């Protein structure tokens, strides 16, 4: 009779321990936020001191498209007409290859609604370079680079 009580008691403890551990694990998984990476740089501007570009990319390359998001802000510095900052948000995709390097990694940032699609060549894990929609580098590419923050 005592053996039966011990077995039933052990089974109940195991069951309770399993129930107690379940929600805690689920809650910790849900509270994990996607990784965000920020890049900043100043692009040349004809009529001002430069265009400050701030890009934050959230998610990982392996994530589903809806989990790969970005926010981009372009600020005109000392522009005579003082235009407001341009803010875009949307999704980013990884493209492979450029005309000069078939293995190159290119990030395509497509804003929701209206706005220009941006293409950035990943030079290394700390540097992106703005390139044209045909994935070609500009002659002054070193002036079009963003650094990871």
Coordinates of C-alpha atoms in Angstrom, one line a residue, residues 3-148:
X3 CA 4.6 1.7 -2.5
X4 CA 1.4 2.6 -4.3
X5 CA 1.1 5.9 -2.4
X6 CA 4.8 6.7 -3.2
X7 CA 4.2 6.0 -6.9
X8 CA 1.0 8.1 -7.0
X9 CA 2.8 10.9 -5.1
X10 CA 5.7 10.8 -7.6
X11 CA 3.4 10.8 -10.5
X12 CA 1.6 13.9 -9.1
X13 CA 4.8 15.7 -8.5
X14 CA 6.0 15.0 -12.0
X15 CA 2.8 16.2 -13.5
X16 CA 2.8 19.4 -11.4
X17 CA 6.4 20.1 -12.3
X18 CA 5.7 19.6 -16.0
X19 CA 2.7 22.1 -15.7
X20 CA 4.8 24.6 -13.9
X21 CA 7.6 24.5 -16.5
X22 CA 5.4 24.8 -19.6
X23 CA 4.1 28.4 -19.4
X24 CA 7.4 29.8 -18.3
X25 CA 9.2 28.3 -21.4
X26 CA 6.4 29.6 -23.7
X27 CA 6.5 33.1 -22.2
X28 CA 10.3 33.3 -22.5
X29 CA 10.1 32.3 -26.2
X30 CA 7.4 34.8 -27.0
X31 CA 9.3 37.6 -25.3
X32 CA 12.4 37.2 -27.4
X33 CA 12.5 40.1 -29.8
X34 CA 13.9 39.8 -33.3
X35 CA 17.5 41.0 -33.8
X36 CA 17.8 44.6 -35.0
X37 CA 20.8 46.1 -36.7
X38 CA 21.4 49.8 -37.3
X39 CA 23.5 51.4 -40.1
X40 CA 24.2 55.1 -40.4
X41 CA 26.0 57.3 -42.9
X42 CA 26.0 60.6 -44.8
X43 CA 25.3 60.5 -48.6
X44 CA 26.4 63.4 -50.9
X45 CA 23.8 66.1 -51.6
X46 CA 23.9 68.7 -54.4
X47 CA 22.1 71.4 -52.6
X48 CA 23.0 70.7 -48.9
X49 CA 25.8 69.5 -46.6
X50 CA 24.7 65.8 -47.0
X51 CA 21.8 63.4 -46.5
X52 CA 22.0 61.6 -43.2
X53 CA 20.7 58.1 -43.7
X54 CA 19.7 55.9 -40.7
X55 CA 18.6 52.4 -41.5
X56 CA 17.4 49.8 -38.9
X57 CA 16.9 46.3 -40.1
X58 CA 15.0 43.8 -38.0
X59 CA 15.0 40.0 -38.4
X60 CA 17.4 37.5 -39.8
X61 CA 18.0 36.4 -43.4
X62 CA 16.4 33.0 -42.7
X63 CA 13.2 34.6 -41.2
X64 CA 10.0 34.8 -43.2
X65 CA 9.5 37.9 -45.3
X66 CA 7.0 39.5 -42.9
X67 CA 9.5 39.2 -40.0
X68 CA 12.3 41.0 -41.9
X69 CA 11.4 44.7 -41.6
X70 CA 13.2 48.0 -41.8
X71 CA 12.9 51.6 -40.9
X72 CA 14.8 54.2 -42.9
X73 CA 15.1 57.9 -42.2
X74 CA 16.7 60.4 -44.6
X75 CA 17.6 63.8 -43.2
X76 CA 18.7 66.7 -45.3
X77 CA 21.4 68.7 -43.6
X78 CA 21.5 72.5 -44.1
X79 CA 19.3 72.3 -47.2
X80 CA 18.1 75.8 -48.3
X81 CA 14.4 74.7 -48.4
X82 CA 14.6 72.8 -45.1
X83 CA 12.6 69.7 -46.3
X84 CA 11.2 67.4 -43.6
X85 CA 12.8 64.1 -42.9
X86 CA 11.8 61.2 -45.1
X87 CA 10.7 58.1 -43.2
X88 CA 10.1 54.8 -44.8
X89 CA 9.3 51.4 -43.4
X90 CA 8.7 48.0 -45.1
X91 CA 10.3 44.7 -45.7
X92 CA 13.8 43.7 -46.8
X93 CA 14.9 40.8 -48.9
X94 CA 18.3 39.2 -49.6
X95 CA 19.4 39.0 -53.3
X96 CA 22.4 37.2 -54.5
X97 CA 24.8 38.6 -57.1
X98 CA 25.8 41.8 -58.9
X99 CA 27.1 42.1 -62.5
X100 CA 30.7 42.1 -61.2
X101 CA 30.3 39.6 -58.4
X102 CA 27.9 36.7 -58.7
X103 CA 28.3 35.8 -55.0
X104 CA 27.7 39.3 -53.6
X105 CA 25.0 39.8 -51.0
X106 CA 22.5 42.6 -51.7
X107 CA 19.8 43.9 -49.4
X108 CA 16.6 45.1 -51.2
X109 CA 14.6 47.4 -48.9
X110 CA 11.0 47.9 -50.3
X111 CA 8.9 50.4 -48.5
X112 CA 5.2 49.9 -47.7
X113 CA 3.1 52.1 -50.0
X114 CA 4.9 54.8 -51.9
X115 CA 8.6 55.4 -51.8
X116 CA 11.8 54.4 -53.4
X117 CA 13.3 50.9 -53.2
X118 CA 16.8 50.9 -51.9
X119 CA 19.6 48.5 -52.7
X120 CA 22.6 48.0 -50.5
X121 CA 25.6 45.9 -51.2
X122 CA 26.9 44.2 -48.1
X123 CA 30.7 44.8 -48.2
X124 CA 31.3 43.1 -44.9
X125 CA 29.3 42.6 -41.6
X126 CA 29.9 46.3 -40.7
X127 CA 29.5 48.1 -44.0
X128 CA 26.7 48.6 -46.6
X129 CA 27.1 50.5 -49.8
X130 CA 24.2 52.1 -51.7
X131 CA 24.0 50.7 -55.3
X132 CA 21.7 51.2 -58.2
X133 CA 18.5 49.1 -59.0
X134 CA 20.5 47.0 -61.5
X135 CA 22.9 46.1 -58.6
X136 CA 25.8 48.1 -60.0
X137 CA 28.1 50.1 -57.9
X138 CA 28.5 53.8 -58.4
X139 CA 31.9 55.3 -59.2
X140 CA 32.0 57.2 -55.9
X141 CA 30.9 54.2 -53.9
X142 CA 33.1 55.0 -50.9
X143 CA 30.9 58.1 -50.4
X144 CA 27.7 56.0 -50.3
X145 CA 28.6 53.7 -47.4
X146 CA 26.7 53.1 -44.2
X147 CA 28.5 51.8 -41.1
X148 CA 26.9 49.4 -38.5

